[in-house]
Amino acid sequence: MKFGQQLRESLNPDWKFYYVDYAGLKKSLYERADKGYTADDEAEFVNMLDGELEKVNSFQQTKSSEMKRRIEYCEKQVAMITANSASDLAKREQLSIIEREIDAVISEVYELAKFTRLNFTAFIKIVKKHDKNAPFVLKPVFTLRMNSRPFFKENYDELLLELSRLYNIVRNGGVDVDQGKDPQSGNGQNFVRQTTKYWVHPDNVMELKLYILKYLPVLVYRKKDTDEPPNPAITSIYFDNENLDLYQGRIEKSEGAEAIRLRWYGDMQSNEIFIERKTHHEDWTGEKSVKERFSLKEKHVNDFLAGRYTLDAKIQKLREEGLKSEQDLEHMQTLGSEVQRSVHNKHLVPVTRTFYNRTAFQIPGDARVRISLDTELTMVREDAFDGKPRAGDNWRRTDIGIDYPFPQLPEKDVCRFPYAILEVKLQTQSGVEPSQWVTDLINSHLVEAVPKFSKFIHGTSVLLEDRVEVFPFWFSQMDRDIRKPATKAIGVSRGSSPRGSIVAIDSMVRKRHSAGSASPPQSPSSLQFHDAVSIDVDDDVSDMSSQNEGAGSQLTTQGYDDEHTALLGNHRGKRHLQKRPEQALHKPSTSSWLQYLNPFRHLSSGASAGASSNRQHPPRDAPFIARQDIGNGTGDRRIAVPVRVEPKVFFANERTFLSWLNFAIVLGSLALGLLNFGDRTGRIAGAAFTVISMSVMVYALMLFQWRAERIRRRESGPYDDRIGPTVLVVVLISAVVLNFYLKVNSSF
């Protein structure tokens, strides 16, 4: 769809005279270009453009001020209603009118945000068309003029916070029920938690925020002794080595795969740095994936990573203060030592930085729904693999802060992700469905499901493309427009404001105050009490409150679907095995002496080796790795596709093994009977059946080990063996024929 048509279809009819006259500007430009563009034409066109810019900027500033005044007025009305002596039913009726007014404000905030976005895009496109069709370059000059009228830089987050708080008070009968609650309370243990991640197109971000805040308030952690909300920026530094072993382990979801990162909240002056380690565990191990963390002062981070600083003094101080239990302190000591050991043994260095601004939605004290939205997601290189010392000897580079979009960085060092990331965590009792509004949201046109999206994996695969062999599966979704047509009425719609009713409330309240009594309402309240759906504090957001951390360690069990599913089978090829000889000392138990005797192991190892030597064809045991042309279009990159191995697959392999053993035991029993009680011919047949029975046992054991290993590695198959059963049938027929022949000859 061309932008002119999109603008006509998306504009608010009530504001149509305040949008950029995109069609008029384009027509004027083309007419002048056809006649021969002159300096006078340029002056007239620039004046037209300036007039349009002034019109849009003035209207945007006026409407923004109006929104703020309407919100302030609603706040005063709510305070007046809650303070009067009317009955509860009367108060609810009056609050329902305020709620409708808030809905109208929400609708207009959404329309204003869309108005800003559409006009900004219109200016960019018309200037681009000018520079293409006219002999003058306008972009640098007009950029300065736009910066002098920065309507497009309006931040609506403050309005969102006020609307969220006001909406929460109104729908709870005029009472701020969240005041004084601990946001981290309500995290019960007898729950099943589901986590899913989604992409959100920038066109849908504001609509999504406004829709969610109608059901969940915005979570705000305020600093001590201040009413200012904290900076929403979250920055993380991910560590890895030159072989990208941690990246490979995370994308494969290998058992025990680690991710080590350093994270801070707010600007670069933040003195509290959180050191976190994520460890993945497979379902079949019976363990849960975990995230562990502890905090350090920024001045100690370099020494800690170098092994010159330990947590002994910190732990002793916490022990004296009594802020943590002895078990937590021991766990913190162990975690610190293990992180230092991993950094040293695996030669980990800073590799990828992620930055984003987070908006979290929750009702404190209830963990049933937890939603966070990360915008302005940016990944930045921190490594020195190409010989460029970006961070130097420091644990992070210091030439950038949180100044999105980081214009000072070269393009090869930065990846600006085009979408926002929505994370929905549902924690409900078994058998209980989530609220309908949550179901409507995740099935709506506003979001695109990407269940196992990882900022670290995406940033590393894009910024270090020449070092990465396997790419995440969502790369195939990056090449298409994720916007979808609206299939049902969800989101924010235009509505009328009940301002006349609000004026009536004003006079009604004053009358009651003057009369000293309240008249009964003529109709019951229309205030709707929404489902008591609330959200658990996100691990990343909750850490913004240092008092909750207590400078100790935090262990979070993550029994989520997106942490238990592999992105890729465990195929590394010869190059990775040669780079990591230490892995030979820590082979899994299945790589025992039986594996070296097992003839089936060459079916998979040979295929993997062949894949390394001949990169033009995918390995026969890796169909979950889709070949796609990435970057240079040579088709030598692989995209990992999610694969999940259910426990029942292992049990099926065991049942097959037991069936083979059952057959071997029956055959062996027959052989023993012939050996002990038969004549000369029977003993010969018994010996033959004994050899066959023992061979079947060995064959079944090797087949079981081979299949179990391939299942653990998430290889595709085929898992059947056509040679073994064929040989067994031929041998059994031969033994029966031999027994028949000997018996017949002995009779003559």
XYZ file of C-alpha atoms in Angstrom, residues 191-580:
390
model
C 0.924 -22.603 39.972
C 1.671 -23.437 36.373
C 3.398 -20.588 34.538
C 3.359 -20.107 30.785
C 5.617 -17.615 29.068
C 5.341 -16.447 25.475
C 7.120 -13.668 23.623
C 5.701 -11.566 20.816
C 6.861 -8.964 18.362
C 4.901 -5.716 18.182
C 5.100 -3.433 15.168
C 5.881 0.215 16.049
C 2.514 1.228 14.594
C 0.789 -0.903 17.228
C 2.897 -0.085 20.310
C 0.811 2.797 21.636
C -2.470 1.014 20.961
C -1.161 -2.059 22.781
C -0.071 -0.034 25.818
C -3.383 1.752 26.072
C -5.304 -1.510 25.734
C -3.331 -3.251 28.484
C -3.531 -0.395 30.982
C -7.325 -0.666 30.914
C -6.885 -3.996 32.723
C -3.481 -3.757 34.394
C -1.789 -0.667 35.838
C 1.709 0.327 34.821
C 4.259 -0.901 37.326
C 6.342 1.934 38.763
C 9.276 1.429 41.121
C 10.097 4.757 42.672
C 13.431 5.489 44.245
C 13.670 6.133 47.925
C 12.918 9.673 49.062
C 11.710 10.758 45.620
C 8.483 10.747 43.668
C 10.220 10.629 40.301
C 9.732 7.371 38.391
C 12.909 5.433 37.641
C 14.595 5.460 34.282
C 13.016 2.614 32.249
C 16.290 1.775 30.488
C 17.712 -1.726 30.982
C 21.189 -2.560 29.679
C 22.894 -5.965 29.674
C 26.384 -7.111 28.680
C 26.515 -10.738 27.514
C 29.759 -12.691 27.742
C 31.099 -15.367 25.398
C 34.379 -16.517 23.858
C 35.795 -16.427 20.337
C 34.188 -19.795 19.512
C 30.781 -18.459 20.698
C 30.325 -21.574 22.825
C 27.695 -19.965 25.057
C 25.761 -18.757 22.021
C 25.884 -22.242 20.520
C 24.730 -23.848 23.745
C 21.821 -21.446 24.148
C 20.567 -21.776 20.595
C 20.788 -25.568 20.847
C 19.261 -25.578 24.329
C 21.939 -28.068 25.329
C 21.720 -29.600 28.776
C 23.551 -27.326 31.216
C 23.949 -24.486 28.678
C 24.885 -21.221 30.396
C 24.309 -17.560 29.672
C 26.299 -15.052 31.728
C 25.438 -11.364 31.646
C 25.993 -8.173 33.617
C 22.969 -5.903 33.912
C 22.160 -2.473 35.265
C 19.053 -0.292 35.374
C 18.879 3.347 34.415
C 21.757 5.450 33.150
C 25.510 4.855 33.176
C 25.810 6.379 36.637
C 24.081 3.361 38.165
C 26.413 1.959 40.802
C 24.678 -1.391 41.284
C 25.554 -4.062 38.714
C 23.759 -7.408 38.707
C 25.739 -10.475 37.693
C 23.371 -13.111 36.353
C 23.715 -16.671 35.180
C 21.035 -18.621 33.354
C 21.373 -22.401 33.242
C 19.232 -24.543 30.969
C 18.103 -28.036 32.034
C 16.288 -30.535 29.851
C 12.902 -31.959 30.805
C 14.238 -35.488 30.997
C 16.699 -34.511 33.752
C 13.826 -33.700 36.116
C 15.390 -30.280 36.899
C 14.121 -26.796 36.147
C 16.010 -24.124 34.254
C 17.224 -21.493 36.679
C 18.301 -17.866 36.732
C 20.643 -16.861 39.542
C 22.001 -13.441 40.354
C 23.784 -11.239 42.840
C 24.823 -7.604 42.835
C 28.184 -5.864 42.970
C 29.337 -2.285 43.123
C 30.495 -1.097 39.719
C 34.005 -0.395 40.989
C 34.489 -4.092 41.855
C 33.293 -5.618 38.572
C 36.627 -5.658 36.711
C 38.447 -7.141 39.689
C 35.716 -9.753 40.154
C 35.922 -10.884 36.522
C 39.711 -11.052 36.772
C 39.501 -13.158 39.941
C 41.123 -10.528 42.141
C 37.939 -9.795 44.088
C 35.816 -12.307 45.954
C 32.479 -12.066 47.721
C 33.869 -12.908 51.160
C 33.692 -9.363 52.546
C 30.247 -8.753 51.071
C 28.892 -12.023 52.474
C 30.358 -11.311 55.894
C 28.676 -7.899 55.936
C 25.318 -9.427 54.974
C 25.756 -12.067 57.664
C 26.358 -9.390 60.289
C 23.327 -7.405 59.116
C 21.159 -10.509 59.100
C 19.587 -9.631 55.744
C 20.007 -13.100 54.256
C 19.727 -16.636 55.546
C 22.828 -18.778 55.853
C 21.628 -20.955 52.987
C 21.267 -17.928 50.710
C 24.731 -16.720 51.644
C 26.258 -20.114 50.904
C 24.485 -20.183 47.563
C 25.747 -16.686 46.785
C 29.307 -17.753 47.606
C 29.015 -20.803 45.358
C 27.466 -18.825 42.520
C 30.186 -16.179 42.618
C 32.926 -18.807 42.532
C 31.296 -20.698 39.670
C 30.850 -17.545 37.589
C 34.487 -16.607 38.092
C 35.531 -20.153 37.169
C 33.436 -20.070 33.993
C 34.867 -16.706 32.961
C 38.410 -17.964 33.483
C 38.148 -21.506 32.086
C 36.021 -20.599 29.053
C 37.926 -17.362 28.332
C 34.751 -15.293 28.391
C 34.831 -11.651 27.318
C 32.147 -9.014 26.667
C 30.509 -9.783 23.314
C 27.047 -8.228 22.953
C 25.231 -5.367 24.664
C 21.453 -5.104 24.671
C 19.556 -1.923 25.475
C 15.816 -1.288 25.710
C 13.210 0.714 27.601
C 10.771 -1.446 29.531
C 7.158 -0.751 30.407
C 5.795 -3.297 32.874
C 2.149 -3.903 33.701
C 1.015 -5.464 36.949
C -1.281 -5.265 39.935
C 1.008 -5.639 42.954
C 0.390 -8.661 45.118
C -1.068 -10.938 42.437
C 1.031 -13.108 40.131
C -1.547 -14.431 37.698
C -0.671 -12.180 34.765
C 2.621 -10.486 34.136
C 3.259 -8.374 31.045
C 6.261 -6.356 29.949
C 6.884 -4.397 26.764
C 10.432 -3.604 25.648
C 10.816 -0.811 23.107
C 13.797 0.751 21.314
C 15.630 -2.577 21.491
C 19.225 -2.163 20.323
C 22.161 -4.592 20.218
C 25.745 -3.299 20.216
C 29.077 -5.056 19.726
C 31.356 -5.172 22.757
C 33.974 -7.666 21.515
C 37.445 -7.139 20.101
C 37.464 -10.224 17.860
C 38.249 -8.091 14.791
C 41.164 -6.374 16.515
C 39.218 -3.234 17.414
C 39.344 -2.670 21.206
C 35.792 -1.505 21.814
C 35.778 -2.040 25.572
C 39.523 -2.143 26.083
C 40.389 -3.639 29.466
C 37.021 -2.603 30.906
C 33.994 -4.883 31.264
C 31.916 -2.594 29.024
C 32.579 0.061 26.428
C 32.435 3.620 27.712
C 31.958 5.532 24.452
C 28.166 5.086 24.615
C 25.519 5.366 27.284
C 21.773 5.035 26.927
C 21.471 7.679 24.192
C 19.257 5.749 21.800
C 19.570 5.384 18.786
C 23.347 5.602 19.364
C 24.108 7.753 16.287
C 27.829 7.901 17.126
C 28.311 4.171 16.408
C 29.257 2.758 12.993
C 26.501 0.670 11.434
C 28.504 -2.549 11.693
C 28.599 -2.171 15.489
C 24.884 -1.679 16.098
C 21.645 -3.520 15.344
C 18.424 -1.595 15.920
C 15.647 -4.132 16.211
C 12.586 -3.012 14.213
C 9.940 -4.273 16.642
C 9.041 -4.026 20.313
C 9.108 -7.203 22.427
C 6.017 -8.162 24.406
C 6.389 -10.845 27.058
C 3.251 -12.369 28.564
C 3.580 -14.609 31.606
C 0.440 -16.362 32.755
C 0.434 -18.015 36.142
C -2.807 -19.849 36.809
C -3.853 -22.852 38.788
C -4.011 -26.062 36.792
C -7.180 -26.270 34.738
C -7.988 -22.554 35.083
C -8.132 -20.529 31.892
C -6.652 -17.002 31.761
C -8.946 -13.995 31.577
C -10.679 -13.397 28.276
C -8.948 -10.077 27.666
C -5.552 -11.808 27.837
C -6.678 -14.456 25.347
C -8.023 -11.754 23.050
C -4.742 -9.866 23.270
C -2.418 -12.735 22.383
C -4.699 -13.774 19.514
C -5.131 -10.242 18.170
C -3.639 -8.435 15.191
C -1.480 -6.360 17.530
C 1.132 -9.061 18.186
C 3.177 -11.662 16.308
C 4.102 -14.746 18.344
C 7.817 -15.606 18.505
C 7.899 -18.047 21.445
C 11.636 -18.409 22.048
C 12.994 -15.055 20.976
C 16.299 -14.145 22.623
C 17.889 -10.708 22.510
C 21.351 -12.201 23.064
C 20.966 -14.784 20.298
C 19.574 -12.274 17.815
C 22.173 -9.605 18.516
C 25.097 -12.028 18.346
C 23.872 -13.690 15.160
C 23.479 -10.317 13.397
C 26.564 -8.500 14.658
C 28.898 -11.515 14.435
C 27.403 -13.091 11.333
C 30.772 -14.215 9.961
C 31.413 -16.258 13.128
C 27.960 -17.801 13.464
C 27.073 -21.053 11.709
C 23.521 -21.510 12.977
C 20.921 -18.769 12.975
C 17.712 -18.563 15.039
C 14.488 -19.714 13.412
C 12.820 -16.290 13.616
C 15.131 -14.937 10.904
C 12.591 -16.209 8.390
C 9.999 -13.877 9.979
C 12.168 -10.782 9.636
C 11.637 -10.479 5.888
C 7.874 -10.000 5.996
C 5.522 -7.375 7.357
C 4.137 -8.631 10.672
C 1.204 -6.222 10.595
C -2.108 -8.006 10.223
C -5.629 -6.769 9.499
C -7.832 -6.406 12.553
C -10.020 -9.508 12.824
C -12.103 -8.426 15.818
C -12.841 -5.357 17.888
C -9.793 -5.203 20.139
C -7.529 -2.334 20.977
C -8.477 1.329 21.229
C -11.415 2.801 19.350
C -12.638 6.343 18.927
C -15.286 7.383 21.413
C -17.093 10.450 22.597
C -16.340 12.163 25.862
C -19.125 12.434 28.462
C -18.110 15.975 29.385
C -21.665 17.107 30.011
C -22.037 14.385 32.593
C -18.808 15.473 34.257
C -20.087 19.027 34.601
C -23.224 17.580 36.163
C -21.057 15.691 38.658
C -19.373 18.956 39.620
C -22.643 20.682 40.468
C -24.064 17.563 42.092
C -21.139 17.239 44.468
C -21.272 20.909 45.412
C -24.982 20.626 46.163
C -24.381 17.649 48.408
C -21.646 19.458 50.260
C -23.872 22.484 50.803
C -26.878 20.433 51.860
C -24.827 18.103 54.046
C -26.556 15.058 52.702
C -26.568 12.930 49.584
C -29.577 12.190 47.444
C -30.078 8.586 46.434
C -29.192 7.645 42.869
C -31.970 7.120 40.390
C -30.336 4.053 38.809
C -27.816 1.468 39.898
C -24.168 2.028 39.151
C -22.902 1.147 35.748
C -19.355 0.806 36.964
C -17.866 -2.446 35.736
C -15.495 -4.258 38.037
C -13.003 -6.104 35.889
C -11.620 -9.533 36.675
C -9.165 -9.445 39.522
C -6.365 -10.237 37.106
C -2.952 -9.124 38.231
C 0.619 -9.593 37.291
C 3.726 -10.852 38.929
C 6.693 -8.527 39.099
C 9.078 -9.280 36.279
C 12.492 -10.468 37.415
C 14.141 -7.768 35.377
C 11.853 -5.005 36.614
C 11.701 -6.032 40.211
C 15.444 -5.691 40.472
C 15.121 -1.959 39.967
C 14.343 -1.766 43.628
C 17.633 -2.329 45.381
C 15.957 -2.764 48.721
C 14.323 -5.962 47.468
C 17.679 -7.327 46.388
C 19.325 -6.880 49.719
C 22.659 -7.140 47.924
C 22.299 -10.883 48.049
C 21.759 -13.589 45.512
C 18.470 -14.410 43.903
C 17.459 -17.794 42.533
C 14.547 -17.945 40.130
C 13.147 -21.236 38.911
C 11.944 -20.978 35.363
C 9.607 -23.827 34.520
C 8.488 -22.151 31.352
C 7.752 -23.685 27.990
C 10.108 -21.371 26.204
C 13.029 -22.435 28.352
C 12.544 -26.155 27.852
C 12.411 -26.386 24.094
C 15.467 -26.655 21.893
C 16.046 -24.426 18.935
C 18.347 -26.877 17.219
C 19.721 -30.408 17.280
C 23.223 -30.709 18.688
C 25.229 -30.481 15.455
C 28.480 -28.631 15.700
C 30.596 -30.282 13.014
C 34.332 -30.884 12.975
C 35.373 -27.252 13.340
C 33.707 -26.824 16.715
C 34.971 -30.150 17.989
C 38.518 -29.237 17.102
C 38.193 -25.884 18.830
C 36.896 -27.464 22.019
